[in-house]
mmCIF file of C-alpha atoms in Angstrom:
data_model
loop_
_atom_site.group_PDB
_atom_site.id
_atom_site.type_symbol
_atom_site.label_atom_id
_atom_site.label_comp_id
_atom_site.label_asym_id
_atom_site.label_seq_id
_atom_site.Cartn_x
_atom_site.Cartn_y
_atom_site.Cartn_z
ATOM 1 C CA MET A 1479 5.934 -6.398 -1.951
ATOM 2 C CA GLY A 1480 7.723 -8.470 1.037
ATOM 3 C CA PRO A 1481 5.445 -10.531 3.123
ATOM 4 C CA THR A 1482 2.826 -8.538 4.792
ATOM 5 C CA ARG A 1483 2.367 -7.907 8.743
ATOM 6 C CA GLY A 1484 2.852 -10.906 10.509
ATOM 7 C CA MET A 1485 2.551 -13.791 8.078
ATOM 8 C CA GLY A 1486 4.670 -15.628 9.973
ATOM 9 C CA ASP A 1487 8.265 -17.195 9.099
ATOM 10 C CA TRP A 1488 8.734 -20.761 8.493
ATOM 11 C CA GLU A 1489 9.177 -23.708 11.113
ATOM 12 C CA ARG A 1490 10.128 -27.101 9.589
ATOM 13 C CA GLY A 1491 7.666 -26.683 6.856
ATOM 14 C CA GLU A 1492 4.922 -25.064 9.050
ATOM 15 C CA GLU A 1493 4.353 -21.293 8.886
ATOM 16 C CA ARG A 1494 4.195 -19.915 12.154
ATOM 17 C CA PRO A 1495 1.594 -17.372 13.896
ATOM 18 C CA LEU A 1496 3.372 -14.608 15.302
ATOM 19 C CA PHE A 1497 0.771 -12.924 16.835
ATOM 20 C CA CYS A 1498 -3.475 -13.063 17.259
ATOM 21 C CA PRO A 1499 -5.201 -11.152 15.378
ATOM 22 C CA ASN A 1500 -8.025 -9.972 17.892
ATOM 23 C CA ARG A 1501 -7.275 -6.379 18.578
ATOM 24 C CA GLY A 1502 -8.834 -7.055 21.979
ATOM 25 C CA CYS A 1503 -6.049 -9.375 22.480
ATOM 26 C CA GLY A 1504 -3.114 -8.979 25.088
ATOM 27 C CA ARG A 1505 -1.389 -11.069 22.354
ATOM 28 C CA HIS A 1506 -2.178 -9.199 19.090
ATOM 29 C CA TYR A 1507 0.289 -6.070 20.185
ATOM 30 C CA PRO A 1508 4.169 -5.751 20.680
ATOM 31 C CA PRO A 1509 6.352 -7.239 21.636
ATOM 32 C CA PHE A 1510 4.813 -10.604 20.257
ATOM 33 C CA PRO A 1511 4.491 -13.578 22.330
ATOM 34 C CA GLU A 1512 7.586 -16.064 21.854
ATOM 35 C CA GLY A 1513 6.698 -19.653 20.791
ATOM 36 C CA ARG A 1514 3.968 -21.835 20.435
ATOM 37 C CA GLY A 1515 2.432 -22.077 23.963
ATOM 38 C CA TRP A 1516 0.075 -19.298 23.166
ATOM 39 C CA TYR A 1517 -2.255 -20.964 20.599
ATOM 40 C CA GLU A 1518 -2.740 -23.900 19.723
ATOM 41 C CA LYS A 1519 -4.395 -26.048 16.832
ATOM 42 C CA TRP A 1520 -7.602 -26.033 15.875
ATOM 43 C CA GLY A 1521 -8.640 -28.281 12.700
ATOM 44 C CA VAL A 1522 -8.164 -27.759 9.155
ATOM 45 C CA TYR A 1523 -10.827 -26.612 6.449
ATOM 46 C CA GLY A 1524 -10.619 -27.107 2.643
ATOM 47 C CA THR A 1525 -10.425 -23.870 -0.398
ATOM 48 C CA GLY A 1526 -10.823 -24.216 -3.771
ATOM 49 C CA VAL A 1527 -7.669 -21.884 -4.675
ATOM 50 C CA PHE A 1528 -5.394 -22.802 -1.490
ATOM 51 C CA GLY A 1529 -6.257 -26.060 -1.195
ATOM 52 C CA LYS A 1530 -6.426 -27.201 3.227
ATOM 53 C CA VAL A 1531 -5.502 -24.475 5.737
ATOM 54 C CA GLN A 1532 -5.204 -25.185 9.421
ATOM 55 C CA ARG A 1533 -6.520 -23.456 11.486
ATOM 56 C CA TYR A 1534 -5.488 -21.837 15.026
ATOM 57 C CA ARG A 1535 -6.730 -21.212 18.560
ATOM 58 C CA CYS A 1536 -5.185 -18.600 20.844
ATOM 59 C CA LYS A 1537 -5.442 -19.699 24.354
ATOM 60 C CA GLU A 1538 -5.945 -15.925 26.122
ATOM 61 C CA CYS A 1539 -9.049 -14.677 23.874
ATOM 62 C CA GLY A 1540 -10.262 -18.414 22.300
ATOM 63 C CA ARG A 1541 -10.034 -15.930 18.974
ATOM 64 C CA THR A 1542 -9.774 -18.829 15.945
ATOM 65 C CA PHE A 1543 -7.455 -17.589 12.736
ATOM 66 C CA SER A 1544 -5.667 -19.367 10.094
ATOM 67 C CA THR A 1545 -2.649 -19.068 8.658
ATOM 68 C CA GLN A 1546 -4.779 -16.930 5.294
ATOM 69 C CA THR A 1547 -5.896 -14.525 8.115
ATOM 70 C CA PHE A 1548 -2.484 -13.369 7.854
ATOM 71 C CA SER A 1549 -2.581 -13.418 3.988
ATOM 72 C CA LEU A 1550 -2.452 -11.074 1.254
ATOM 73 C CA ASP A 1551 -4.929 -13.253 -0.411
ATOM 74 C CA TYR A 1552 -6.802 -13.403 2.156
ATOM 75 C CA TYR A 1553 -10.559 -13.858 1.586
ATOM 76 C CA SER A 1554 -8.971 -14.027 -2.367
ATOM 77 C CA LYS A 1555 -11.120 -16.434 -4.446
ATOM 78 C CA ARG A 1556 -7.785 -16.240 -7.155
ATOM 79 C CA VAL A 1557 -4.830 -15.826 -7.276
ATOM 80 C CA VAL A 1558 -2.725 -13.603 -9.680
ATOM 81 C CA GLU A 1559 1.153 -13.094 -9.033
ATOM 82 C CA TYR A 1560 0.864 -9.547 -7.241
ATOM 83 C CA ARG A 1561 5.108 -9.638 -9.092
ATOM 84 C CA MET A 1562 3.501 -8.801 -12.678
ATOM 85 C CA VAL A 1563 0.633 -6.443 -11.598
ATOM 86 C CA GLU A 1564 2.897 -4.281 -9.981
ATOM 87 C CA ARG A 1565 4.537 -3.647 -12.970
ATOM 88 C CA GLY A 1566 1.976 -3.738 -15.674
ATOM 89 C CA LEU A 1567 0.379 -0.948 -13.653
ATOM 90 C CA SER A 1568 4.343 0.330 -13.605
ATOM 91 C CA GLU A 1569 4.938 0.290 -17.215
ATOM 92 C CA GLY A 1570 1.886 2.077 -18.519
ATOM 93 C CA MET A 1571 -0.248 -0.911 -18.694
ATOM 94 C CA SER A 1572 -4.631 -0.467 -17.525
ATOM 95 C CA GLU A 1573 -6.268 -2.593 -15.053
ATOM 96 C CA ALA A 1574 -7.892 -4.602 -18.028
ATOM 97 C CA GLY A 1575 -4.476 -4.488 -19.933
ATOM 98 C CA VAL A 1576 -2.999 -6.034 -16.802
ATOM 99 C CA GLY A 1577 -5.903 -8.747 -16.404
ATOM 100 C CA ARG A 1578 -5.556 -9.868 -19.804
ATOM 101 C CA TRP A 1579 -1.660 -9.917 -19.494
ATOM 102 C CA CYS A 1580 -2.075 -12.452 -15.964
ATOM 103 C CA GLY A 1581 -5.751 -14.819 -18.180
ATOM 104 C CA VAL A 1582 -8.261 -11.913 -14.955
ATOM 105 C CA SER A 1583 -10.910 -9.562 -15.434
ATOM 106 C CA GLY A 1584 -9.774 -6.187 -14.934
ATOM 107 C CA GLN A 1585 -12.156 -6.334 -11.626
ATOM 108 C CA VAL A 1586 -9.971 -9.262 -10.331
ATOM 109 C CA VAL A 1587 -6.600 -6.845 -10.842
ATOM 110 C CA ARG A 1588 -8.609 -4.047 -8.881
ATOM 111 C CA ASN A 1589 -8.702 -6.111 -6.166
ATOM 112 C CA LYS A 1590 -5.570 -6.585 -6.192
ATOM 113 C CA VAL A 1591 -4.205 -3.274 -6.545
ATOM 114 C CA GLY A 1592 -6.201 -2.610 -3.619
ATOM 115 C CA ARG A 1593 -4.521 -4.989 -1.205
ATOM 116 C CA LEU A 1594 -1.757 -4.748 -3.034
ATOM 117 C CA ALA A 1595 -1.511 -0.703 -1.974
ATOM 118 C CA ARG A 1596 -2.145 -1.347 1.546
ATOM 119 C CA GLN A 1597 0.807 -3.433 1.814
ATOM 120 C CA ALA A 1598 2.771 -0.570 -0.365
ATOM 121 C CA VAL A 1599 1.676 2.169 1.883
ATOM 122 C CA TRP A 1600 2.902 -0.140 5.226
ATOM 123 C CA SER A 1601 6.117 -1.023 3.663
ATOM 124 C CA GLN A 1602 6.529 2.790 2.694
ATOM 125 C CA GLY A 1603 5.910 3.838 6.109
ATOM 126 C CA LYS A 1604 8.306 0.994 7.926
ATOM 127 C CA LEU A 1605 11.173 2.444 5.610
ATOM 128 C CA TYR A 1606 10.317 6.136 6.010
ATOM 129 C CA GLY A 1607 10.842 5.537 9.669
ATOM 130 C CA GLN A 1608 13.935 4.130 9.422
ATOM 131 C CA LEU A 1609 15.237 6.826 7.759
ATOM 132 C CA GLY A 1610 16.574 10.602 8.721
ATOM 133 C CA VAL A 1611 15.705 13.430 6.056
ATOM 134 C CA ARG A 1612 19.357 14.282 5.380
ATOM 135 C CA GLU A 1613 19.351 15.899 1.947
ATOM 136 C CA GLY A 1614 17.014 19.251 0.862
ATOM 137 C CA VAL A 1615 13.717 18.634 -0.467
ATOM 138 C CA VAL A 1616 11.611 19.829 -3.453
ATOM 139 C CA ALA A 1617 7.423 20.096 -3.081
ATOM 140 C CA ASP A 1618 4.967 20.808 -5.775
ATOM 141 C CA GLY A 1619 1.792 19.379 -7.150
ATOM 142 C CA PHE A 1620 1.382 17.502 -9.891
ATOM 143 C CA GLU A 1621 -1.685 18.062 -11.787
ATOM 144 C CA SER A 1622 -4.210 15.126 -12.954
ATOM 145 C CA TRP A 1623 -7.832 14.004 -12.689
ATOM 146 C CA CYS A 1624 -9.992 11.281 -11.741
ATOM 147 C CA ARG A 1625 -13.158 10.224 -13.411
ATOM 148 C CA SER A 1626 -13.457 13.342 -15.595
ATOM 149 C CA GLN A 1627 -11.839 16.689 -15.961
ATOM 150 C CA TYR A 1628 -14.396 18.371 -14.240
ATOM 151 C CA PHE A 1629 -12.356 16.910 -11.076
ATOM 152 C CA PRO A 1630 -9.323 17.602 -11.905
ATOM 153 C CA GLY A 1631 -6.642 17.432 -8.412
ATOM 154 C CA HIS A 1632 -3.262 17.912 -7.505
ATOM 155 C CA VAL A 1633 -0.523 15.295 -5.970
ATOM 156 C CA ASN A 1634 1.317 17.124 -3.492
ATOM 157 C CA TRP A 1635 4.839 15.296 -3.650
ATOM 158 C CA VAL A 1636 7.959 15.928 -1.091
ATOM 159 C CA VAL A 1637 11.245 14.158 -3.282
ATOM 160 C CA GLY A 1638 14.294 14.607 -1.559
ATOM 161 C CA GLU A 1639 16.682 16.311 -3.874
ATOM 162 C CA SER A 1640 19.547 14.475 -4.178
ATOM 163 C CA SER A 1641 17.824 10.866 -4.321
ATOM 164 C CA GLN A 1642 14.643 11.801 -6.371
ATOM 165 C CA MET A 1643 13.305 9.809 -3.368
ATOM 166 C CA VAL A 1644 9.186 10.222 -2.928
ATOM 167 C CA TYR A 1645 8.717 10.932 1.365
ATOM 168 C CA LEU A 1646 5.528 12.273 1.585
ATOM 169 C CA GLN A 1647 2.943 12.210 -0.966
ATOM 170 C CA GLU A 1648 -1.013 12.518 -0.794
ATOM 171 C CA TYR A 1649 -4.213 14.056 -2.966
ATOM 172 C CA VAL A 1650 -6.384 17.299 -2.834
ATOM 173 C CA SER A 1651 -9.142 18.567 -5.498
ATOM 174 C CA LEU A 1652 -9.347 21.186 -7.033
ATOM 175 C CA ARG A 1653 -11.936 23.494 -9.110
ATOM 176 C CA ARG A 1654 -11.863 22.684 -12.893
ATOM 177 C CA LYS A 1655 -10.325 25.780 -14.657
ATOM 178 C CA GLY A 1656 -9.235 27.820 -17.635
ATOM 179 C CA VAL A 1657 -10.826 28.336 -21.065
ATOM 180 C CA MET A 1658 -14.521 26.670 -21.120
ATOM 181 C CA ARG A 1659 -17.570 26.381 -23.351
ATOM 182 C CA GLU A 1660 -20.723 27.825 -22.162
ATOM 183 C CA GLU A 1661 -21.492 23.986 -22.455
ATOM 184 C CA GLN A 1662 -19.099 23.267 -20.444
ATOM 185 C CA ARG A 1663 -19.169 26.256 -17.524
ATOM 186 C CA ARG A 1664 -22.825 25.098 -17.041
ATOM 187 C CA ARG A 1665 -22.157 21.414 -16.325
ATOM 188 C CA ARG A 1666 -19.055 22.411 -14.198
ATOM 189 C CA GLU A 1667 -21.985 24.760 -12.078
ATOM 190 C CA GLU A 1668 -24.585 21.945 -12.128
ATOM 191 C CA GLY A 1669 -22.418 19.719 -10.497
ATOM 192 C CA GLU A 1670 -20.593 22.332 -7.900
ATOM 193 C CA ARG A 1671 -24.664 22.129 -6.910
ATOM 194 C CA ARG A 1672 -24.147 18.708 -4.904
ATOM 195 C CA TRP A 1673 -20.062 19.103 -4.407
ATOM 196 C CA LYS A 1674 -17.347 21.942 -4.321
ATOM 197 C CA ALA A 1675 -13.781 21.733 -4.364
ATOM 198 C CA ASP A 1676 -12.769 23.390 -1.381
ATOM 199 C CA PRO A 1677 -11.251 26.936 -2.758
ATOM 200 C CA ARG A 1678 -8.078 26.177 0.306
ATOM 201 C CA GLY A 1679 -7.581 22.925 -0.420
ATOM 202 C CA VAL A 1680 -3.883 23.610 -1.631
ATOM 203 C CA GLU A 1681 -3.012 25.564 1.594
ATOM 204 C CA SER A 1682 -4.215 22.902 3.283
ATOM 205 C CA SER A 1683 -2.679 20.520 1.760
ATOM 206 C CA PHE A 1684 0.945 22.196 2.076
ATOM 207 C CA GLU A 1685 -0.396 22.898 6.120
ATOM 208 C CA ARG A 1686 -0.386 19.011 6.419
ATOM 209 C CA LEU A 1687 2.853 19.021 4.321
ATOM 210 C CA GLY A 1688 4.573 20.996 6.672
ATOM 211 C CA GLU A 1689 3.995 19.842 9.747
ATOM 212 C CA GLU A 1690 5.693 16.987 9.155
ATOM 213 C CA LEU A 1691 8.813 19.200 7.581
ATOM 214 C CA GLU A 1692 8.521 20.441 11.224
ATOM 215 C CA ARG A 1693 8.623 17.234 12.312
ATOM 216 C CA TRP A 1694 11.421 15.952 10.716
ATOM 217 C CA VAL A 1695 13.456 18.811 11.631
ATOM 218 C CA GLU A 1696 13.165 18.544 15.413
ATOM 219 C CA ARG A 1697 13.512 14.672 15.354
ATOM 220 C CA GLU A 1698 17.149 15.177 14.001
ATOM 221 C CA GLU A 1699 18.547 17.453 16.713
ATOM 222 C CA GLY A 1700 20.844 20.021 14.789
ATOM 223 C CA GLN A 1701 19.878 19.416 11.879
ATOM 224 C CA SER A 1702 18.502 21.878 9.051
ATOM 225 C CA LEU A 1703 16.299 21.829 6.535
ATOM 226 C CA ILE A 1704 16.184 23.585 2.758
ATOM 227 C CA LEU A 1705 12.222 22.928 0.783
ATOM 228 C CA THR A 1706 12.555 24.246 -2.244
ATOM 229 C CA THR A 1707 9.340 24.508 -4.186
ATOM 230 C CA ASP A 1708 8.334 27.232 -7.159
ATOM 231 C CA GLU A 1709 6.120 30.513 -6.622
ATOM 232 C CA HIS A 1710 2.904 29.552 -6.345
ATOM 233 C CA PRO A 1711 1.045 31.323 -3.663
ATOM 234 C CA ALA A 1712 -1.093 28.726 -1.554
ATOM 235 C CA TYR A 1713 2.151 26.722 -1.124
ATOM 236 C CA VAL A 1714 3.698 30.220 1.098
ATOM 237 C CA ARG A 1715 0.318 30.428 2.930
ATOM 238 C CA GLY A 1716 -0.344 26.644 3.657
ATOM 239 C CA LEU A 1717 3.976 26.454 4.819
ATOM 240 C CA GLY A 1718 2.960 29.800 6.662
ATOM 241 C CA ARG A 1719 0.065 28.489 8.904
ATOM 242 C CA VAL A 1720 2.862 25.898 10.142
ATOM 243 C CA VAL A 1721 3.915 28.128 13.645
ATOM 244 C CA GLY A 1722 6.816 25.391 14.329
ATOM 245 C CA LEU A 1723 8.318 25.918 10.969
ATOM 246 C CA GLU A 1724 8.374 29.636 10.873
ATOM 247 C CA GLN A 1725 10.137 29.135 14.358
ATOM 248 C CA LEU A 1726 12.464 26.837 12.900
ATOM 249 C CA ARG A 1727 13.131 29.161 10.188
ATOM 250 C CA GLN A 1728 13.895 31.861 12.931
ATOM 251 C CA GLU A 1729 16.502 30.271 14.387
ATOM 252 C CA GLY A 1730 17.902 29.248 10.941
ATOM 253 C CA ARG A 1731 17.529 25.297 11.179
ATOM 254 C CA PHE A 1732 14.554 26.007 7.682
ATOM 255 C CA THR A 1733 14.915 27.496 4.539
ATOM 256 C CA HIS A 1734 12.091 27.861 2.005
ATOM 257 C CA ARG A 1735 13.388 28.252 -1.577
ATOM 258 C CA ARG A 1736 11.255 29.683 -4.550
ATOM 259 C CA VAL A 1737 12.567 28.800 -7.721
ATOM 260 C CA SER A 1738 9.987 30.412 -10.879
ATOM 261 C CA SER A 1739 8.541 27.487 -12.516
ATOM 262 C CA ARG A 1740 9.013 28.299 -15.818
ATOM 263 C CA ARG A 1741 13.026 28.013 -15.652
ATOM 264 C CA ALA A 1742 14.427 25.583 -18.337
ATOM 265 C CA ARG A 1743 13.756 21.903 -16.408
ATOM 266 C CA THR A 1744 17.345 20.956 -16.638
ATOM 267 C CA ARG A 1745 19.760 19.028 -14.097
ATOM 268 C CA SER A 1746 20.613 22.168 -13.032
ATOM 269 C CA ASN A 1747 16.830 23.337 -12.050
ATOM 270 C CA PRO A 1748 16.553 23.216 -8.053
ATOM 271 C CA LEU A 1749 13.099 21.623 -9.388
ATOM 272 C CA PHE A 1750 14.854 19.030 -10.888
ATOM 273 C CA ALA A 1751 13.832 16.619 -8.588
ATOM 274 C CA VAL A 1752 10.171 16.833 -8.877
ATOM 275 C CA ASN A 1753 10.605 17.572 -12.897
ATOM 276 C CA TYR A 1754 12.325 14.094 -12.767
ATOM 277 C CA LEU A 1755 9.567 12.592 -11.210
ATOM 278 C CA ASP A 1756 6.516 14.359 -12.899
ATOM 279 C CA ARG A 1757 7.817 12.605 -16.687
ATOM 280 C CA GLU A 1758 8.561 9.274 -15.080
ATOM 281 C CA VAL A 1759 4.931 8.882 -14.058
ATOM 282 C CA ARG A 1760 3.690 10.964 -16.842
ATOM 283 C CA LYS A 1761 5.880 7.904 -19.241
ATOM 284 C CA ASP A 1762 4.747 5.290 -16.613
ATOM 285 C CA VAL A 1763 1.068 5.341 -14.794
ATOM 286 C CA ALA A 1764 -1.858 4.886 -17.286
ATOM 287 C CA ASN A 1765 -4.020 7.076 -15.284
ATOM 288 C CA HIS A 1766 -1.537 10.551 -16.213
ATOM 289 C CA VAL A 1767 -0.750 9.752 -19.543
ATOM 290 C CA ARG A 1768 -1.421 13.126 -21.579
ATOM 291 C CA GLU A 1769 -4.949 13.115 -22.984
ATOM 292 C CA THR A 1770 -5.474 9.515 -21.185
ATOM 293 C CA THR A 1771 -8.681 7.936 -21.770
ATOM 294 C CA ARG A 1772 -7.669 5.682 -18.985
ATOM 295 C CA GLY A 1773 -8.259 7.956 -16.214
ATOM 296 C CA ALA A 1774 -8.980 6.928 -12.668
ATOM 297 C CA ARG A 1775 -12.311 5.544 -11.506
ATOM 298 C CA ASN A 1776 -11.790 7.574 -7.988
ATOM 299 C CA VAL A 1777 -9.589 9.328 -6.021
ATOM 300 C CA ASN A 1778 -8.843 5.893 -3.791
ATOM 301 C CA ASP A 1779 -7.935 4.266 -6.716
ATOM 302 C CA LEU A 1780 -5.484 7.148 -8.003
ATOM 303 C CA MET A 1781 -3.857 6.840 -4.905
ATOM 304 C CA ASN A 1782 -3.730 3.091 -4.777
ATOM 305 C CA ARG A 1783 -1.960 3.102 -8.064
ATOM 306 C CA LEU A 1784 0.339 5.610 -6.778
ATOM 307 C CA ALA A 1785 1.314 3.980 -3.894
ATOM 308 C CA ILE A 1786 2.754 0.589 -5.974
ATOM 309 C CA TYR A 1787 4.730 3.218 -8.220
ATOM 310 C CA ARG A 1788 6.227 5.156 -5.298
ATOM 311 C CA VAL A 1789 7.802 1.827 -4.239
ATOM 312 C CA VAL A 1790 8.542 0.679 -7.093
ATOM 313 C CA HIS A 1791 10.559 4.477 -8.027
ATOM 314 C CA ASN A 1792 11.629 4.464 -4.404
ATOM 315 C CA TYR A 1793 13.262 0.725 -3.995
ATOM 316 C CA ARG A 1794 13.111 -0.954 -7.268
ATOM 317 C CA LYS A 1795 14.361 1.406 -10.035
ATOM 318 C CA SER A 1796 18.053 2.169 -10.331
ATOM 319 C CA TYR A 1797 19.200 5.436 -9.464
ATOM 320 C CA ARG A 1798 20.794 6.136 -12.948
ATOM 321 C CA LEU A 1799 20.137 3.856 -16.219
ATOM 322 C CA ARG A 1800 22.807 6.321 -18.765
ATOM 323 C CA PRO A 1801 26.172 3.911 -19.855
ATOM 324 C CA ASP A 1802 28.103 6.972 -19.013
ATOM 325 C CA LYS A 1803 26.777 7.811 -15.731
ATOM 326 C CA ARG A 1804 25.349 4.197 -14.089
ATOM 327 C CA ASP A 1805 24.433 3.897 -10.791
ATOM 328 C CA THR A 1806 22.343 0.700 -9.637
ATOM 329 C CA ARG A 1807 21.804 2.281 -6.242
ATOM 330 C CA TYR A 1808 17.683 2.635 -5.677
ATOM 331 C CA HIS A 1809 16.560 5.570 -5.089
ATOM 332 C CA GLY A 1810 16.090 4.732 -1.312
ATOM 333 C CA GLU A 1811 19.660 3.476 -1.248
ATOM 334 C CA VAL A 1812 20.637 7.393 -2.343
ATOM 335 C CA ALA A 1813 18.549 8.538 0.314
ATOM 336 C CA GLY A 1814 20.199 6.612 3.086
ATOM 337 C CA LEU A 1815 18.787 2.954 3.581
ATOM 338 C CA ALA A 1816 20.700 0.148 3.444
ATOM 339 C CA ARG A 1817 20.315 -2.447 0.036
ATOM 340 C CA GLU A 1818 19.947 -5.042 3.091
ATOM 341 C CA VAL A 1819 16.906 -3.368 5.010
ATOM 342 C CA ILE A 1820 14.957 -2.417 1.404
ATOM 343 C CA GLU A 1821 15.132 -6.156 0.168
ATOM 344 C CA GLN A 1822 13.863 -7.734 3.372
ATOM 345 C CA GLU A 1823 10.982 -5.035 3.233
ATOM 346 C CA VAL A 1824 9.962 -5.003 -0.532
ATOM 347 C CA GLY A 1825 11.458 -8.412 -1.372
#
């Protein structure tokens, strides 16, 4: 990823802080203060990992901070190359495997994944805010699980029909279903005495996605949007809860197209974008490999890795690699972002 928010720029070999980290200070919020007059140097301190670190003091609120305050490695005791972590997690490796590759423990890698995921979410949000959606989109739920197969869930995605860029994603827990032995059924019932998945979780998730789709259309005057999903009834019920979408449909600015999920998964299938993404995640992210022994310990871990993978997929992978159809643009470029903007943000 690119540098963290406010990490500063380099001026005569010295990193210059851009804002005060104190949220109660007027120097914390944009427009950020100009020049060096709002802070002063406030000594140095030594660390075993980074050596001497410069401290500063805000003249307005008196808060002290350092260059490490703005760093992705704030309060870190081990330094790991984040690009290696990103690459390992996006090429089917487990956290333990990435740790062996980097020469650190799996616990250190887990810490770095959390830090990198927060940066990935911020970078995606910043780029997403600069992008007007000018293509049809496809939405579907990618079924996986975390902790054990008694806790399945849907990662609900909204993906560009032409660009295959992942615009939106969120997770909803489901109740375990399917054929079970009596022992498995009893174990599910024991777990549900403590916690039970929302039976309308998928509907609620698609309602939230529908609200964001409504904002897309309203933001672009004269813009219309075609959403394609399969025939899952919960998708229809969830989208039906969004009153604004119904109004846009009557105005001819929103269309919900439903396609059978049993259709062959070829390029001509209107659901190709999500089918393609399903395949990529199944082979690239260890948590979701079929019959995996590397399932996520909790939803946060699962979504952290998918946040990192979303940035890799959108802004690092070439759109097409086949020799006869080679296209080295990123998926985000195909969606309408300039390559310079992407590289400035995610490196």
